[in-house]
Amino acid sequence: MPRVVPDQRHKFENDELFRKIGRESEVRYTGYRDRSHEERQVRFQAGCREGHAEIAFVGTGTNLNLQFLPDAWIGENKPDRPPPREFVDFDREIGKVHLKAHFILNGVCILWKGVVDLQRLDGTGAAEFDEERAKVEDVVLRETIDQQNRRLREFEERQRLHREELERQAEAEVEVRDHRAS
């Protein structure tokens, strides 16, 4: 089953959700809402260091469980490996963490970048169309469609051969009946 739509860029540029999350907007950490603010701060930082966090776009209510790992978008996560600084950077700005995540949303490859205040657990973020990953996924999509079309042709050919065989058997039975009748 393909993970992306055929024209990802068009969908990203024209879909209302992508237009909203594509603009720099307010984001908030949404994990462990039932815990104290101090515990949530600790858990947020720990989650980031492990390579994940629950982030919501406040304006749209869109909640994402982001993974801050280079290969997260293809499911090749190594839980024992911390995310590289390119994806989780606590050092760039005091009191804030800069985050980056790749993922597929509604059939479109996305690169999300954001900054979250470590005290308030909110910040800003925006989604961008991930051209590089979209090209890779598009190849997979085309290969999947080609494979499905090939299987469909093979199935139709087997059906045709089966129908021809049934017709030959029916004709042979008619000939046998006609021969016996004469």
Coordinates of C-alpha atoms in Angstrom, one line a residue:
M1 CA 0.0 0.0 0.0
P2 CA 1.6 3.3 -1.0
R3 CA 2.3 5.8 1.8
V4 CA 2.1 8.9 -0.4
V5 CA -0.3 10.5 -2.9
P6 CA 0.8 10.8 -6.6
D7 CA 1.3 14.6 -6.6
Q8 CA 2.6 15.4 -3.1
R9 CA 3.8 19.0 -3.9
H10 CA 0.4 19.9 -5.3
K11 CA -1.4 18.6 -2.3
F12 CA 1.0 20.4 0.1
E13 CA 0.6 23.7 -1.7
N14 CA -3.2 23.5 -2.1
D15 CA -4.5 21.6 1.0
E16 CA -5.8 23.9 3.8
L17 CA -4.2 21.9 6.6
F18 CA -0.8 22.1 4.9
R19 CA -1.2 25.8 4.3
K20 CA -1.9 26.3 8.0
I21 CA 0.9 24.2 9.4
G22 CA 3.3 25.5 6.7
R23 CA 3.2 28.9 8.3
E24 CA 5.3 29.6 11.4
S25 CA 2.8 29.1 14.2
E26 CA 2.5 28.4 17.9
V27 CA 3.2 24.8 19.0
R28 CA 3.0 23.2 22.4
Y29 CA 4.2 20.0 24.1
T30 CA 1.2 17.9 24.8
G31 CA 2.6 14.9 26.6
Y32 CA 1.8 13.9 30.2
R33 CA -0.9 16.5 30.7
D34 CA -2.0 14.9 33.9
R35 CA 1.4 15.5 35.5
S36 CA 2.8 18.6 37.2
H37 CA 4.4 21.2 35.0
E38 CA 7.9 20.4 36.5
E39 CA 7.5 16.7 35.7
R40 CA 6.3 17.5 32.2
Q41 CA 9.5 19.7 31.7
V42 CA 11.7 16.8 32.7
R43 CA 9.7 14.3 30.6
F44 CA 9.8 16.6 27.5
Q45 CA 13.6 17.0 27.7
A46 CA 14.0 13.2 28.3
G47 CA 11.8 12.4 25.3
C48 CA 13.7 14.8 23.1
R49 CA 17.0 13.2 24.1
E50 CA 15.5 9.8 23.3
G51 CA 14.3 11.2 19.9
H52 CA 10.5 11.8 20.3
A53 CA 7.9 14.3 21.6
E54 CA 4.2 15.0 21.3
I55 CA 3.7 18.4 19.7
A56 CA 0.5 20.2 18.8
F57 CA -0.1 23.1 16.4
V58 CA -2.2 25.3 18.7
G59 CA -4.0 27.1 15.9
T60 CA -5.2 24.0 14.1
G61 CA -5.4 21.5 17.0
T62 CA -3.2 19.1 14.9
N63 CA -1.3 16.8 17.3
L64 CA 1.8 15.0 16.1
N65 CA 3.9 12.4 17.7
L66 CA 7.3 13.4 16.3
Q67 CA 10.4 11.4 16.0
F68 CA 13.7 13.3 15.8
L69 CA 15.8 10.7 14.0
P70 CA 17.2 10.8 10.5
D71 CA 15.5 7.6 9.4
A72 CA 12.2 7.9 11.4
W73 CA 10.2 8.5 8.2
I74 CA 11.0 5.0 6.9
G75 CA 10.6 3.3 10.3
E76 CA 14.3 2.4 10.8
N77 CA 14.6 3.8 14.3
K78 CA 17.4 2.6 16.6
P79 CA 16.1 3.3 20.1
D80 CA 19.5 2.9 21.7
R81 CA 21.0 5.7 19.5
P82 CA 20.4 9.3 20.6
P83 CA 19.2 11.7 17.9
P84 CA 21.9 13.8 16.2
R85 CA 22.3 17.5 17.0
E86 CA 20.8 18.3 13.6
F87 CA 17.5 16.9 14.9
V88 CA 17.6 17.9 18.6
D89 CA 19.8 20.8 19.6
F90 CA 19.8 22.0 23.2
D91 CA 22.9 24.1 22.7
R92 CA 21.9 26.5 19.9
E93 CA 19.9 28.8 22.2
I94 CA 19.8 28.8 26.0
G95 CA 16.5 27.7 27.5
K96 CA 15.2 26.3 24.2
V97 CA 15.5 23.2 22.1
H98 CA 15.6 23.3 18.3
L99 CA 13.8 20.3 16.8
K100 CA 13.6 18.8 13.3
A101 CA 11.5 15.8 12.2
H102 CA 10.7 14.0 9.0
F103 CA 7.3 12.3 8.6
I104 CA 4.5 11.5 6.2
L105 CA 1.2 13.3 6.8
N106 CA -1.9 12.6 4.7
G107 CA 0.2 11.2 2.0
V108 CA 2.8 14.0 1.8
C109 CA 6.4 14.0 2.9
I110 CA 7.0 16.7 5.5
L111 CA 10.0 18.3 7.2
W112 CA 9.0 19.9 10.5
K113 CA 11.2 22.4 12.2
G114 CA 10.5 24.1 15.5
V115 CA 11.8 25.7 18.6
V116 CA 10.3 24.9 22.1
D117 CA 10.9 26.9 25.3
L118 CA 12.1 24.4 27.9
Q119 CA 10.3 26.3 30.8
R120 CA 7.0 27.1 29.1
L121 CA 6.9 24.0 26.9
D122 CA 5.6 26.0 24.0
G123 CA 7.2 27.7 21.0
T124 CA 7.0 28.0 17.2
G125 CA 7.2 25.5 14.4
A126 CA 6.4 25.1 10.7
A127 CA 6.1 22.2 8.2
E128 CA 7.9 22.3 4.9
F129 CA 7.5 20.1 1.9
D130 CA 10.3 17.5 2.0
E131 CA 11.4 17.4 -1.6
E132 CA 14.2 14.8 -1.1
R133 CA 12.1 12.3 0.8
A134 CA 9.1 12.9 -1.6
K135 CA 11.3 11.8 -4.5
V136 CA 12.2 8.6 -2.7
E137 CA 8.6 7.9 -1.8
D138 CA 7.4 8.7 -5.3
V139 CA 9.8 6.0 -6.7
V140 CA 8.3 3.5 -4.2
L141 CA 4.8 4.6 -5.2
R142 CA 5.5 4.1 -8.9
E143 CA 7.1 0.7 -8.2
T144 CA 4.1 -0.3 -6.2
I145 CA 1.6 0.8 -8.9
D146 CA 3.7 -1.0 -11.5
Q147 CA 3.7 -4.2 -9.4
Q148 CA 0.0 -4.0 -8.9
N149 CA -0.6 -3.5 -12.6
R150 CA 1.6 -6.4 -13.4
R151 CA -0.3 -8.6 -10.9
L152 CA -3.6 -7.5 -12.4
R153 CA -2.5 -8.3 -15.9
E154 CA -1.3 -11.8 -14.8
F155 CA -4.6 -12.4 -13.0
E156 CA -6.6 -11.3 -16.1
E157 CA -4.4 -13.6 -18.3
R158 CA -5.1 -16.5 -15.9
Q159 CA -8.8 -15.7 -16.0
R160 CA -8.7 -15.6 -19.8
L161 CA -6.9 -18.9 -20.1
H162 CA -9.3 -20.5 -17.6
R163 CA -12.3 -19.2 -19.6
E164 CA -10.8 -20.5 -22.9
E165 CA -10.2 -23.9 -21.2
L166 CA -13.8 -24.0 -20.0
E167 CA -15.0 -23.1 -23.5
R168 CA -12.9 -25.9 -25.0
Q169 CA -14.3 -28.4 -22.5
A170 CA -17.8 -27.3 -23.2
E171 CA -17.2 -27.6 -27.0
A172 CA -15.7 -31.1 -26.5
E173 CA -18.7 -32.2 -24.4
V174 CA -21.1 -30.9 -27.2
E175 CA -19.1 -32.8 -29.8
V176 CA -19.2 -36.0 -27.7
R177 CA -23.0 -35.6 -27.3
D178 CA -23.5 -34.8 -31.0
H179 CA -21.4 -37.8 -31.9
R180 CA -23.4 -40.1 -29.6
A181 CA -26.6 -38.7 -30.9
S182 CA -25.8 -39.5 -34.5

